[in-house]
mmCIF file of N, CA, C and O in Angstrom:
data_model
loop_
_atom_site.group_PDB
_atom_site.id
_atom_site.type_symbol
_atom_site.label_atom_id
_atom_site.label_comp_id
_atom_site.label_asym_id
_atom_site.label_seq_id
_atom_site.Cartn_x
_atom_site.Cartn_y
_atom_site.Cartn_z
ATOM 1 N N MET A 374 26.490 -169.467 -103.118
ATOM 2 C CA MET A 374 27.573 -168.652 -103.599
ATOM 3 C C MET A 374 27.077 -167.842 -104.796
ATOM 4 O O MET A 374 26.393 -168.366 -105.668
ATOM 5 N N ARG A 375 27.379 -166.586 -104.851
ATOM 6 C CA ARG A 375 26.938 -165.709 -105.922
ATOM 7 C C ARG A 375 27.976 -165.682 -107.046
ATOM 8 O O ARG A 375 29.167 -165.546 -106.808
ATOM 9 N N HIS A 376 27.485 -165.820 -108.275
ATOM 10 C CA HIS A 376 28.340 -165.734 -109.461
ATOM 11 C C HIS A 376 27.807 -164.628 -110.350
ATOM 12 O O HIS A 376 26.600 -164.483 -110.517
ATOM 13 N N ARG A 377 28.688 -163.896 -110.957
ATOM 14 C CA ARG A 377 28.275 -162.833 -111.878
ATOM 15 C C ARG A 377 28.116 -163.409 -113.282
ATOM 16 O O ARG A 377 28.910 -164.245 -113.716
ATOM 17 N N THR A 378 27.066 -162.956 -113.966
ATOM 18 C CA THR A 378 26.827 -163.370 -115.341
ATOM 19 C C THR A 378 26.506 -162.136 -116.174
ATOM 20 O O THR A 378 26.173 -161.078 -115.651
ATOM 21 N N VAL A 379 26.595 -162.292 -117.469
ATOM 22 C CA VAL A 379 26.267 -161.212 -118.381
ATOM 23 C C VAL A 379 24.748 -161.082 -118.444
ATOM 24 O O VAL A 379 24.025 -162.079 -118.457
ATOM 25 N N ARG A 380 24.245 -159.848 -118.494
ATOM 26 C CA ARG A 380 22.806 -159.617 -118.551
ATOM 27 C C ARG A 380 22.186 -160.260 -119.782
ATOM 28 O O ARG A 380 22.795 -160.322 -120.846
ATOM 29 N N LEU A 381 20.952 -160.721 -119.616
ATOM 30 C CA LEU A 381 20.139 -161.285 -120.693
ATOM 31 C C LEU A 381 20.776 -162.504 -121.361
ATOM 32 O O LEU A 381 20.606 -162.730 -122.549
ATOM 33 N N THR A 382 21.518 -163.293 -120.594
ATOM 34 C CA THR A 382 22.093 -164.533 -121.114
ATOM 35 C C THR A 382 21.741 -165.689 -120.175
ATOM 36 O O THR A 382 22.521 -166.049 -119.299
ATOM 37 N N PRO A 383 20.549 -166.265 -120.337
ATOM 38 C CA PRO A 383 20.161 -167.362 -119.450
ATOM 39 C C PRO A 383 21.029 -168.605 -119.648
ATOM 40 O O PRO A 383 21.033 -169.490 -118.799
ATOM 41 N N GLN A 384 21.777 -168.668 -120.759
ATOM 42 C CA GLN A 384 22.623 -169.830 -121.010
ATOM 43 C C GLN A 384 23.718 -169.961 -119.957
ATOM 44 O O GLN A 384 24.259 -171.039 -119.742
ATOM 45 N N GLN A 385 24.057 -168.866 -119.273
ATOM 46 C CA GLN A 385 25.124 -168.914 -118.275
ATOM 47 C C GLN A 385 24.635 -169.438 -116.927
ATOM 48 O O GLN A 385 25.448 -169.698 -116.054
ATOM 49 N N SER A 386 23.354 -169.590 -116.761
ATOM 50 C CA SER A 386 22.814 -170.139 -115.521
ATOM 51 C C SER A 386 22.433 -171.596 -115.763
ATOM 52 O O SER A 386 21.347 -171.914 -116.244
ATOM 53 N N GLY A 387 23.345 -172.483 -115.403
ATOM 54 C CA GLY A 387 23.132 -173.908 -115.657
ATOM 55 C C GLY A 387 21.939 -174.474 -114.922
ATOM 56 O O GLY A 387 21.213 -175.312 -115.446
ATOM 57 N N VAL A 388 21.696 -174.024 -113.696
ATOM 58 C CA VAL A 388 20.583 -174.543 -112.907
ATOM 59 C C VAL A 388 19.254 -174.169 -113.551
ATOM 60 O O VAL A 388 18.352 -175.001 -113.694
ATOM 61 N N ALA A 389 19.135 -172.907 -113.966
ATOM 62 C CA ALA A 389 17.893 -172.452 -114.600
ATOM 63 C C ALA A 389 17.669 -173.155 -115.931
ATOM 64 O O ALA A 389 16.539 -173.562 -116.250
ATOM 65 N N GLU A 390 18.722 -173.313 -116.705
ATOM 66 C CA GLU A 390 18.581 -173.995 -117.990
ATOM 67 C C GLU A 390 18.198 -175.460 -117.799
ATOM 68 O O GLU A 390 17.409 -175.996 -118.565
ATOM 69 N N HIS A 391 18.760 -176.100 -116.789
ATOM 70 C CA HIS A 391 18.409 -177.497 -116.517
ATOM 71 C C HIS A 391 16.940 -177.610 -116.121
ATOM 72 O O HIS A 391 16.234 -178.518 -116.563
ATOM 73 N N MET A 392 16.444 -176.685 -115.293
ATOM 74 C CA MET A 392 15.040 -176.711 -114.901
ATOM 75 C C MET A 392 14.137 -176.436 -116.099
ATOM 76 O O MET A 392 13.093 -177.075 -116.254
ATOM 77 N N ASN A 393 14.528 -175.492 -116.958
ATOM 78 C CA ASN A 393 13.743 -175.222 -118.165
ATOM 79 C C ASN A 393 13.644 -176.469 -119.036
ATOM 80 O O ASN A 393 12.570 -176.809 -119.540
ATOM 81 N N GLN A 394 14.758 -177.176 -119.210
ATOM 82 C CA GLN A 394 14.763 -178.395 -120.018
ATOM 83 C C GLN A 394 13.900 -179.471 -119.375
ATOM 84 O O GLN A 394 13.149 -180.164 -120.057
ATOM 85 N N THR A 395 13.960 -179.594 -118.057
ATOM 86 C CA THR A 395 13.139 -180.573 -117.342
ATOM 87 C C THR A 395 11.656 -180.285 -117.534
ATOM 88 O O THR A 395 10.865 -181.193 -117.807
ATOM 89 N N LEU A 396 11.269 -179.018 -117.405
ATOM 90 C CA LEU A 396 9.859 -178.649 -117.576
ATOM 91 C C LEU A 396 9.380 -178.919 -118.997
ATOM 92 O O LEU A 396 8.272 -179.420 -119.205
ATOM 93 N N VAL A 397 10.210 -178.598 -119.981
ATOM 94 C CA VAL A 397 9.831 -178.837 -121.382
ATOM 95 C C VAL A 397 9.667 -180.332 -121.634
ATOM 96 O O VAL A 397 8.710 -180.760 -122.301
ATOM 97 N N GLU A 398 10.577 -181.149 -121.100
ATOM 98 C CA GLU A 398 10.472 -182.596 -121.295
ATOM 99 C C GLU A 398 9.226 -183.164 -120.622
ATOM 100 O O GLU A 398 8.524 -183.996 -121.202
ATOM 101 N N HIS A 399 8.933 -182.716 -119.402
ATOM 102 C CA HIS A 399 7.718 -183.165 -118.708
ATOM 103 C C HIS A 399 6.471 -182.776 -119.506
ATOM 104 O O HIS A 399 5.563 -183.584 -119.693
ATOM 105 N N ALA A 400 6.434 -181.533 -119.942
ATOM 106 C CA ALA A 400 5.267 -181.043 -120.678
ATOM 107 C C ALA A 400 5.097 -181.789 -121.997
ATOM 108 O O ALA A 400 3.972 -182.119 -122.386
ATOM 109 N N GLN A 401 6.194 -182.051 -122.674
ATOM 110 C CA GLN A 401 6.122 -182.771 -123.945
ATOM 111 C C GLN A 401 5.580 -184.182 -123.732
ATOM 112 O O GLN A 401 4.722 -184.645 -124.488
ATOM 113 N N CYS A 402 6.052 -184.856 -122.706
ATOM 114 C CA CYS A 402 5.555 -186.208 -122.413
ATOM 115 C C CYS A 402 4.069 -186.198 -122.068
ATOM 116 O O CYS A 402 3.315 -187.046 -122.547
ATOM 117 N N MET A 403 3.654 -185.227 -121.245
ATOM 118 C CA MET A 403 2.239 -185.154 -120.863
ATOM 119 C C MET A 403 1.365 -184.875 -122.078
ATOM 120 O O MET A 403 0.309 -185.483 -122.247
ATOM 121 N N ARG A 404 1.784 -183.950 -122.927
ATOM 122 C CA ARG A 404 0.980 -183.580 -124.081
ATOM 123 C C ARG A 404 0.904 -184.720 -125.097
ATOM 124 O O ARG A 404 -0.158 -185.023 -125.633
ATOM 125 N N LEU A 405 2.034 -185.382 -125.346
ATOM 126 C CA LEU A 405 2.045 -186.466 -126.330
ATOM 127 C C LEU A 405 1.300 -187.706 -125.833
ATOM 128 O O LEU A 405 0.687 -188.418 -126.629
ATOM 129 N N SER A 406 1.341 -187.976 -124.536
ATOM 130 C CA SER A 406 0.649 -189.160 -124.018
ATOM 131 C C SER A 406 -0.868 -188.996 -124.063
ATOM 132 O O SER A 406 -1.596 -189.978 -124.060
ATOM 133 N N THR A 407 -1.344 -187.760 -124.108
ATOM 134 C CA THR A 407 -2.783 -187.525 -124.176
ATOM 135 C C THR A 407 -3.249 -187.153 -125.575
ATOM 136 O O THR A 407 -4.432 -186.993 -125.800
ATOM 137 N N ALA A 408 -2.315 -186.999 -126.525
ATOM 138 C CA ALA A 408 -2.614 -186.650 -127.912
ATOM 139 C C ALA A 408 -3.388 -185.339 -128.024
ATOM 140 O O ALA A 408 -4.255 -185.188 -128.873
ATOM 141 N N LEU A 409 -3.056 -184.372 -127.155
ATOM 142 C CA LEU A 409 -3.686 -183.056 -127.225
ATOM 143 C C LEU A 409 -2.944 -182.174 -128.218
ATOM 144 O O LEU A 409 -1.809 -182.451 -128.587
ATOM 145 N N SER A 410 -3.578 -181.109 -128.606
ATOM 146 C CA SER A 410 -3.020 -180.194 -129.589
ATOM 147 C C SER A 410 -1.753 -179.521 -129.079
ATOM 148 O O SER A 410 -1.574 -179.308 -127.871
ATOM 149 N N GLU A 411 -0.885 -179.143 -129.997
ATOM 150 C CA GLU A 411 0.349 -178.433 -129.657
ATOM 151 C C GLU A 411 0.057 -177.041 -129.104
ATOM 152 O O GLU A 411 0.878 -176.441 -128.431
ATOM 153 N N LYS A 412 -1.138 -176.534 -129.362
ATOM 154 C CA LYS A 412 -1.534 -175.216 -128.856
ATOM 155 C C LYS A 412 -1.650 -175.196 -127.333
ATOM 156 O O LYS A 412 -1.660 -174.134 -126.729
ATOM 157 N N LEU A 413 -1.728 -176.360 -126.708
ATOM 158 C CA LEU A 413 -1.901 -176.449 -125.260
ATOM 159 C C LEU A 413 -0.575 -176.629 -124.525
ATOM 160 O O LEU A 413 -0.550 -177.088 -123.389
ATOM 161 N N TRP A 414 0.549 -176.248 -125.156
ATOM 162 C CA TRP A 414 1.856 -176.435 -124.526
ATOM 163 C C TRP A 414 1.996 -175.591 -123.265
ATOM 164 O O TRP A 414 2.649 -176.012 -122.309
ATOM 165 N N ALA A 415 1.405 -174.402 -123.210
ATOM 166 C CA ALA A 415 1.532 -173.545 -122.023
ATOM 167 C C ALA A 415 0.838 -174.177 -120.819
ATOM 168 O O ALA A 415 1.367 -174.128 -119.696
ATOM 169 N N GLU A 416 -0.314 -174.789 -121.023
ATOM 170 C CA GLU A 416 -1.007 -175.465 -119.938
ATOM 171 C C GLU A 416 -0.194 -176.661 -119.450
ATOM 172 O O GLU A 416 -0.144 -176.943 -118.253
ATOM 173 N N ALA A 417 0.447 -177.374 -120.386
ATOM 174 C CA ALA A 417 1.280 -178.518 -120.004
ATOM 175 C C ALA A 417 2.498 -178.057 -119.197
ATOM 176 O O ALA A 417 2.867 -178.693 -118.207
ATOM 177 N N ILE A 418 3.121 -176.943 -119.584
ATOM 178 C CA ILE A 418 4.270 -176.397 -118.841
ATOM 179 C C ILE A 418 3.829 -175.991 -117.433
ATOM 180 O O ILE A 418 4.514 -176.279 -116.448
ATOM 181 N N ASN A 419 2.692 -175.307 -117.320
ATOM 182 C CA ASN A 419 2.195 -174.889 -116.009
ATOM 183 C C ASN A 419 1.912 -176.089 -115.107
ATOM 184 O O ASN A 419 2.195 -176.066 -113.912
ATOM 185 N N THR A 420 1.335 -177.136 -115.675
ATOM 186 C CA THR A 420 1.049 -178.341 -114.901
ATOM 187 C C THR A 420 2.343 -179.020 -114.472
ATOM 188 O O THR A 420 2.463 -179.468 -113.325
ATOM 189 N N ALA A 421 3.324 -179.089 -115.363
ATOM 190 C CA ALA A 421 4.621 -179.676 -115.016
ATOM 191 C C ALA A 421 5.280 -178.885 -113.887
ATOM 192 O O ALA A 421 5.823 -179.461 -112.944
ATOM 193 N N PHE A 422 5.218 -177.562 -113.958
ATOM 194 C CA PHE A 422 5.786 -176.702 -112.920
ATOM 195 C C PHE A 422 5.088 -176.941 -111.584
ATOM 196 O O PHE A 422 5.731 -177.038 -110.539
ATOM 197 N N TYR A 423 3.777 -177.055 -111.621
ATOM 198 C CA TYR A 423 2.991 -177.310 -110.414
ATOM 199 C C TYR A 423 3.420 -178.631 -109.766
ATOM 200 O O TYR A 423 3.598 -178.718 -108.560
ATOM 201 N N LEU A 424 3.594 -179.666 -110.591
ATOM 202 C CA LEU A 424 3.950 -180.986 -110.072
ATOM 203 C C LEU A 424 5.393 -181.047 -109.579
ATOM 204 O O LEU A 424 5.678 -181.708 -108.572
ATOM 205 N N VAL A 425 6.315 -180.367 -110.261
ATOM 206 C CA VAL A 425 7.716 -180.346 -109.822
ATOM 207 C C VAL A 425 7.826 -179.681 -108.457
ATOM 208 O O VAL A 425 8.589 -180.125 -107.592
ATOM 209 N N ASN A 426 7.052 -178.629 -108.216
ATOM 210 C CA ASN A 426 7.092 -177.939 -106.934
ATOM 211 C C ASN A 426 6.473 -178.750 -105.803
ATOM 212 O O ASN A 426 6.613 -178.391 -104.638
ATOM 213 N N ARG A 427 5.787 -179.810 -106.119
ATOM 214 C CA ARG A 427 5.192 -180.659 -105.094
ATOM 215 C C ARG A 427 5.843 -182.029 -105.028
ATOM 216 O O ARG A 427 5.334 -182.941 -104.396
ATOM 217 N N SER A 428 6.997 -182.173 -105.679
ATOM 218 C CA SER A 428 7.749 -183.427 -105.682
ATOM 219 C C SER A 428 9.010 -183.278 -104.838
ATOM 220 O O SER A 428 9.620 -182.216 -104.815
ATOM 221 N N PRO A 429 9.438 -184.349 -104.160
ATOM 222 C CA PRO A 429 10.667 -184.275 -103.365
ATOM 223 C C PRO A 429 11.894 -184.027 -104.242
ATOM 224 O O PRO A 429 11.946 -184.452 -105.392
ATOM 225 N N SER A 430 12.866 -183.321 -103.672
ATOM 226 C CA SER A 430 14.091 -182.993 -104.392
ATOM 227 C C SER A 430 15.290 -183.394 -103.549
ATOM 228 O O SER A 430 15.331 -183.140 -102.342
ATOM 229 N N ALA A 431 16.301 -183.985 -104.189
ATOM 230 C CA ALA A 431 17.511 -184.400 -103.484
ATOM 231 C C ALA A 431 18.313 -183.190 -103.010
ATOM 232 O O ALA A 431 19.030 -183.268 -102.012
ATOM 233 N N VAL A 432 18.203 -182.073 -103.709
ATOM 234 C CA VAL A 432 18.961 -180.870 -103.362
ATOM 235 C C VAL A 432 18.553 -180.333 -101.988
ATOM 236 O O VAL A 432 19.383 -179.803 -101.247
ATOM 237 N N ILE A 433 17.296 -180.475 -101.632
ATOM 238 C CA ILE A 433 16.809 -179.970 -100.348
ATOM 239 C C ILE A 433 16.479 -181.127 -99.398
ATOM 240 O O ILE A 433 15.498 -181.103 -98.666
ATOM 241 N N HIS A 434 17.333 -182.168 -99.435
ATOM 242 C CA HIS A 434 17.271 -183.305 -98.514
ATOM 243 C C HIS A 434 15.941 -184.046 -98.586
ATOM 244 O O HIS A 434 15.315 -184.333 -97.566
ATOM 245 N N CYS A 435 15.508 -184.341 -99.797
ATOM 246 C CA CYS A 435 14.289 -185.126 -100.068
ATOM 247 C C CYS A 435 13.026 -184.511 -99.471
ATOM 248 O O CYS A 435 12.075 -185.215 -99.124
ATOM 249 N N MET A 436 13.012 -183.196 -99.356
ATOM 250 C CA MET A 436 11.798 -182.491 -98.970
ATOM 251 C C MET A 436 11.211 -181.846 -100.219
ATOM 252 O O MET A 436 11.879 -181.710 -101.232
ATOM 253 N N THR A 437 9.965 -181.450 -100.143
ATOM 254 C CA THR A 437 9.351 -180.766 -101.275
ATOM 255 C C THR A 437 9.585 -179.263 -101.139
ATOM 256 O O THR A 437 9.706 -178.745 -100.028
ATOM 257 N N PRO A 438 9.664 -178.542 -102.267
ATOM 258 C CA PRO A 438 9.792 -177.090 -102.183
ATOM 259 C C PRO A 438 8.654 -176.440 -101.411
ATOM 260 O O PRO A 438 8.845 -175.417 -100.755
ATOM 261 N N GLN A 439 7.482 -177.030 -101.454
ATOM 262 C CA GLN A 439 6.327 -176.520 -100.710
ATOM 263 C C GLN A 439 6.609 -176.511 -99.211
ATOM 264 O O GLN A 439 6.309 -175.540 -98.517
ATOM 265 N N VAL A 440 7.226 -177.576 -98.711
ATOM 266 C CA VAL A 440 7.543 -177.668 -97.286
ATOM 267 C C VAL A 440 8.640 -176.669 -96.919
ATOM 268 O O VAL A 440 8.564 -175.994 -95.896
ATOM 269 N N VAL A 441 9.659 -176.557 -97.765
ATOM 270 C CA VAL A 441 10.767 -175.640 -97.482
ATOM 271 C C VAL A 441 10.278 -174.200 -97.475
ATOM 272 O O VAL A 441 10.652 -173.399 -96.614
ATOM 273 N N TRP A 442 9.433 -173.842 -98.418
ATOM 274 C CA TRP A 442 8.997 -172.450 -98.559
ATOM 275 C C TRP A 442 7.949 -172.060 -97.522
ATOM 276 O O TRP A 442 8.031 -171.007 -96.907
ATOM 277 N N PHE A 443 6.918 -172.898 -97.356
ATOM 278 C CA PHE A 443 5.798 -172.554 -96.488
ATOM 279 C C PHE A 443 5.826 -173.240 -95.123
ATOM 280 O O PHE A 443 5.078 -172.868 -94.228
ATOM 281 N N GLY A 444 6.634 -174.284 -94.965
ATOM 282 C CA GLY A 444 6.735 -174.967 -93.693
ATOM 283 C C GLY A 444 5.656 -175.995 -93.434
ATOM 284 O O GLY A 444 5.587 -176.563 -92.353
ATOM 285 N N LYS A 445 4.805 -176.250 -94.398
ATOM 286 C CA LYS A 445 3.766 -177.265 -94.228
ATOM 287 C C LYS A 445 3.643 -178.072 -95.520
ATOM 288 O O LYS A 445 3.839 -177.537 -96.613
ATOM 289 N N PRO A 446 3.335 -179.366 -95.406
ATOM 290 C CA PRO A 446 3.249 -180.205 -96.613
ATOM 291 C C PRO A 446 2.032 -179.841 -97.463
ATOM 292 O O PRO A 446 1.031 -179.317 -96.970
ATOM 293 N N SER A 447 2.128 -180.145 -98.745
ATOM 294 C CA SER A 447 1.012 -179.868 -99.649
ATOM 295 C C SER A 447 0.025 -181.028 -99.624
ATOM 296 O O SER A 447 0.369 -182.158 -99.299
ATOM 297 N N GLU A 448 -1.196 -180.727 -99.971
ATOM 298 C CA GLU A 448 -2.253 -181.733 -100.048
ATOM 299 C C GLU A 448 -2.247 -182.305 -101.458
ATOM 300 O O GLU A 448 -2.531 -181.598 -102.425
ATOM 301 N N ASN A 449 -1.904 -183.581 -101.602
ATOM 302 C CA ASN A 449 -1.768 -184.195 -102.919
ATOM 303 C C ASN A 449 -2.935 -185.092 -103.294
ATOM 304 O O ASN A 449 -2.883 -185.774 -104.311
ATOM 305 N N SER A 450 -3.992 -185.097 -102.516
ATOM 306 C CA SER A 450 -5.115 -185.983 -102.821
ATOM 307 C C SER A 450 -5.914 -185.499 -104.033
ATOM 308 O O SER A 450 -6.624 -186.274 -104.644
ATOM 309 N N GLY A 451 -5.791 -184.236 -104.393
ATOM 310 C CA GLY A 451 -6.553 -183.689 -105.508
ATOM 311 C C GLY A 451 -5.825 -183.712 -106.844
ATOM 312 O O GLY A 451 -6.309 -183.139 -107.812
ATOM 313 N N LEU A 452 -4.673 -184.374 -106.914
ATOM 314 C CA LEU A 452 -3.919 -184.424 -108.168
ATOM 315 C C LEU A 452 -4.639 -185.290 -109.196
ATOM 316 O O LEU A 452 -5.170 -186.352 -108.869
ATOM 317 N N ARG A 453 -4.661 -184.816 -110.420
ATOM 318 C CA ARG A 453 -5.303 -185.535 -111.524
ATOM 319 C C ARG A 453 -4.331 -185.668 -112.684
ATOM 320 O O ARG A 453 -3.392 -184.894 -112.819
ATOM 321 N N MET A 454 -4.602 -186.626 -113.563
ATOM 322 C CA MET A 454 -3.762 -186.843 -114.734
ATOM 323 C C MET A 454 -4.064 -185.783 -115.796
ATOM 324 O O MET A 454 -5.228 -185.505 -116.092
ATOM 325 N N PHE A 455 -3.021 -185.189 -116.366
ATOM 326 C CA PHE A 455 -3.174 -184.171 -117.401
ATOM 327 C C PHE A 455 -3.888 -184.774 -118.610
ATOM 328 O O PHE A 455 -3.520 -185.832 -119.100
ATOM 329 N N GLY A 456 -4.933 -184.120 -119.076
ATOM 330 C CA GLY A 456 -5.668 -184.565 -120.255
ATOM 331 C C GLY A 456 -6.771 -185.562 -119.988
ATOM 332 O O GLY A 456 -7.406 -186.043 -120.936
ATOM 333 N N CYS A 457 -7.036 -185.894 -118.729
ATOM 334 C CA CYS A 457 -8.088 -186.865 -118.439
ATOM 335 C C CYS A 457 -9.467 -186.205 -118.590
ATOM 336 O O CYS A 457 -9.602 -184.996 -118.596
ATOM 337 N N THR A 458 -10.475 -187.033 -118.695
ATOM 338 C CA THR A 458 -11.850 -186.540 -118.803
ATOM 339 C C THR A 458 -12.325 -186.090 -117.433
ATOM 340 O O THR A 458 -12.119 -186.765 -116.432
ATOM 341 N N THR A 459 -12.955 -184.936 -117.405
ATOM 342 C CA THR A 459 -13.494 -184.405 -116.162
ATOM 343 C C THR A 459 -14.846 -183.765 -116.458
ATOM 344 O O THR A 459 -15.212 -183.591 -117.619
ATOM 345 N N TYR A 460 -15.563 -183.431 -115.429
ATOM 346 C CA TYR A 460 -16.883 -182.841 -115.597
ATOM 347 C C TYR A 460 -16.962 -181.542 -114.807
ATOM 348 O O TYR A 460 -16.525 -181.478 -113.671
ATOM 349 N N ALA A 461 -17.519 -180.519 -115.431
ATOM 350 C CA ALA A 461 -17.692 -179.222 -114.780
ATOM 351 C C ALA A 461 -19.181 -179.006 -114.517
ATOM 352 O O ALA A 461 -20.029 -179.313 -115.368
ATOM 353 N N ARG A 462 -19.479 -178.465 -113.350
ATOM 354 C CA ARG A 462 -20.875 -178.159 -113.016
ATOM 355 C C ARG A 462 -21.314 -176.911 -113.769
ATOM 356 O O ARG A 462 -20.609 -175.917 -113.789
ATOM 357 N N VAL A 463 -22.478 -176.976 -114.373
ATOM 358 C CA VAL A 463 -23.066 -175.833 -115.065
ATOM 359 C C VAL A 463 -24.504 -175.675 -114.606
ATOM 360 O O VAL A 463 -25.136 -176.626 -114.148
ATOM 361 N N ASN A 464 -25.014 -174.473 -114.728
ATOM 362 C CA ASN A 464 -26.393 -174.205 -114.357
ATOM 363 C C ASN A 464 -27.057 -173.488 -115.528
ATOM 364 O O ASN A 464 -27.219 -172.278 -115.531
ATOM 365 N N ASP A 465 -27.433 -174.278 -116.549
ATOM 366 C CA ASP A 465 -28.050 -173.717 -117.750
ATOM 367 C C ASP A 465 -29.573 -173.724 -117.688
ATOM 368 O O ASP A 465 -30.232 -173.309 -118.625
ATOM 369 N N GLY A 466 -30.110 -174.200 -116.642
ATOM 370 C CA GLY A 466 -31.568 -174.257 -116.516
ATOM 371 C C GLY A 466 -31.999 -175.536 -115.829
ATOM 372 O O GLY A 466 -31.234 -176.478 -115.668
ATOM 373 N N LYS A 467 -33.247 -175.535 -115.451
ATOM 374 C CA LYS A 467 -33.779 -176.654 -114.678
ATOM 375 C C LYS A 467 -33.800 -177.963 -115.469
ATOM 376 O O LYS A 467 -33.548 -179.027 -114.924
ATOM 377 N N LEU A 468 -34.074 -177.881 -116.759
ATOM 378 C CA LEU A 468 -34.223 -179.097 -117.554
ATOM 379 C C LEU A 468 -32.970 -179.460 -118.344
ATOM 380 O O LEU A 468 -32.971 -180.437 -119.080
ATOM 381 N N GLU A 469 -31.910 -178.707 -118.196
ATOM 382 C CA GLU A 469 -30.656 -178.965 -118.911
ATOM 383 C C GLU A 469 -29.727 -179.824 -118.053
ATOM 384 O O GLU A 469 -29.886 -179.896 -116.839
ATOM 385 N N PRO A 470 -28.747 -180.470 -118.683
ATOM 386 C CA PRO A 470 -27.788 -181.274 -117.904
ATOM 387 C C PRO A 470 -27.052 -180.412 -116.873
ATOM 388 O O PRO A 470 -26.772 -179.236 -117.113
ATOM 389 N N MET A 471 -26.730 -180.997 -115.735
ATOM 390 C CA MET A 471 -26.058 -180.278 -114.653
ATOM 391 C C MET A 471 -24.541 -180.270 -114.812
ATOM 392 O O MET A 471 -23.854 -179.534 -114.126
ATOM 393 N N GLU A 472 -23.999 -181.141 -115.681
ATOM 394 C CA GLU A 472 -22.567 -181.230 -115.859
ATOM 395 C C GLU A 472 -22.216 -181.200 -117.335
ATOM 396 O O GLU A 472 -23.006 -181.614 -118.179
ATOM 397 N N MET A 473 -21.006 -180.702 -117.615
ATOM 398 C CA MET A 473 -20.508 -180.632 -118.978
ATOM 399 C C MET A 473 -19.180 -181.396 -119.031
ATOM 400 O O MET A 473 -18.318 -181.223 -118.163
ATOM 401 N N LYS A 474 -19.024 -182.247 -120.030
ATOM 402 C CA LYS A 474 -17.799 -183.035 -120.176
ATOM 403 C C LYS A 474 -16.667 -182.131 -120.648
ATOM 404 O O LYS A 474 -16.822 -181.361 -121.591
ATOM 405 N N CYS A 475 -15.489 -182.228 -119.981
ATOM 406 C CA CYS A 475 -14.338 -181.375 -120.294
ATOM 407 C C CYS A 475 -13.058 -182.208 -120.284
ATOM 408 O O CYS A 475 -13.078 -183.384 -119.968
ATOM 409 N N ILE A 476 -11.951 -181.556 -120.598
ATOM 410 C CA ILE A 476 -10.623 -182.152 -120.509
ATOM 411 C C ILE A 476 -9.836 -181.398 -119.457
ATOM 412 O O ILE A 476 -9.790 -180.180 -119.473
ATOM 413 N N PHE A 477 -9.192 -182.131 -118.543
ATOM 414 C CA PHE A 477 -8.402 -181.503 -117.483
ATOM 415 C C PHE A 477 -7.090 -180.991 -118.057
ATOM 416 O O PHE A 477 -6.310 -181.735 -118.638
ATOM 417 N N LEU A 478 -6.820 -179.684 -117.902
ATOM 418 C CA LEU A 478 -5.629 -179.063 -118.460
ATOM 419 C C LEU A 478 -4.674 -178.505 -117.417
ATOM 420 O O LEU A 478 -3.610 -178.015 -117.773
ATOM 421 N N GLY A 479 -5.015 -178.535 -116.149
ATOM 422 C CA GLY A 479 -4.068 -178.047 -115.152
ATOM 423 C C GLY A 479 -4.762 -177.531 -113.909
ATOM 424 O O GLY A 479 -5.960 -177.675 -113.736
ATOM 425 N N TYR A 480 -3.947 -176.908 -113.076
ATOM 426 C CA TYR A 480 -4.385 -176.452 -111.768
ATOM 427 C C TYR A 480 -4.453 -174.932 -111.728
ATOM 428 O O TYR A 480 -3.676 -174.259 -112.387
ATOM 429 N N VAL A 481 -5.347 -174.404 -110.920
ATOM 430 C CA VAL A 481 -5.451 -172.968 -110.731
ATOM 431 C C VAL A 481 -4.446 -172.593 -109.655
ATOM 432 O O VAL A 481 -4.466 -173.123 -108.559
ATOM 433 N N LEU A 482 -3.561 -171.688 -109.996
ATOM 434 C CA LEU A 482 -2.514 -171.295 -109.040
ATOM 435 C C LEU A 482 -2.918 -170.083 -108.249
ATOM 436 O O LEU A 482 -3.557 -169.208 -108.587
#
């Protein structure tokens, strides 16, 4: 059902505001549990958004938004914990280390 709202007032859209609050809470929990800097809040929000879109929702009969939108389930075997230690392959030379220690900050969309 379509409802009219005043322009530039997101407060009138309860669904959008609820999702914004959910994403902020998820991101805050992820960032605080890993003790990462507050400067990384955007990466935490993006990761929370990525995970919410791959989680079942009661609104769409316990299906994931990925299935509803694209018609095929998402591959969840590659999910990692936000802020965990990871290694990136580098090629700095024959005698240099092949991997560099990093922190996982999210997924490439």
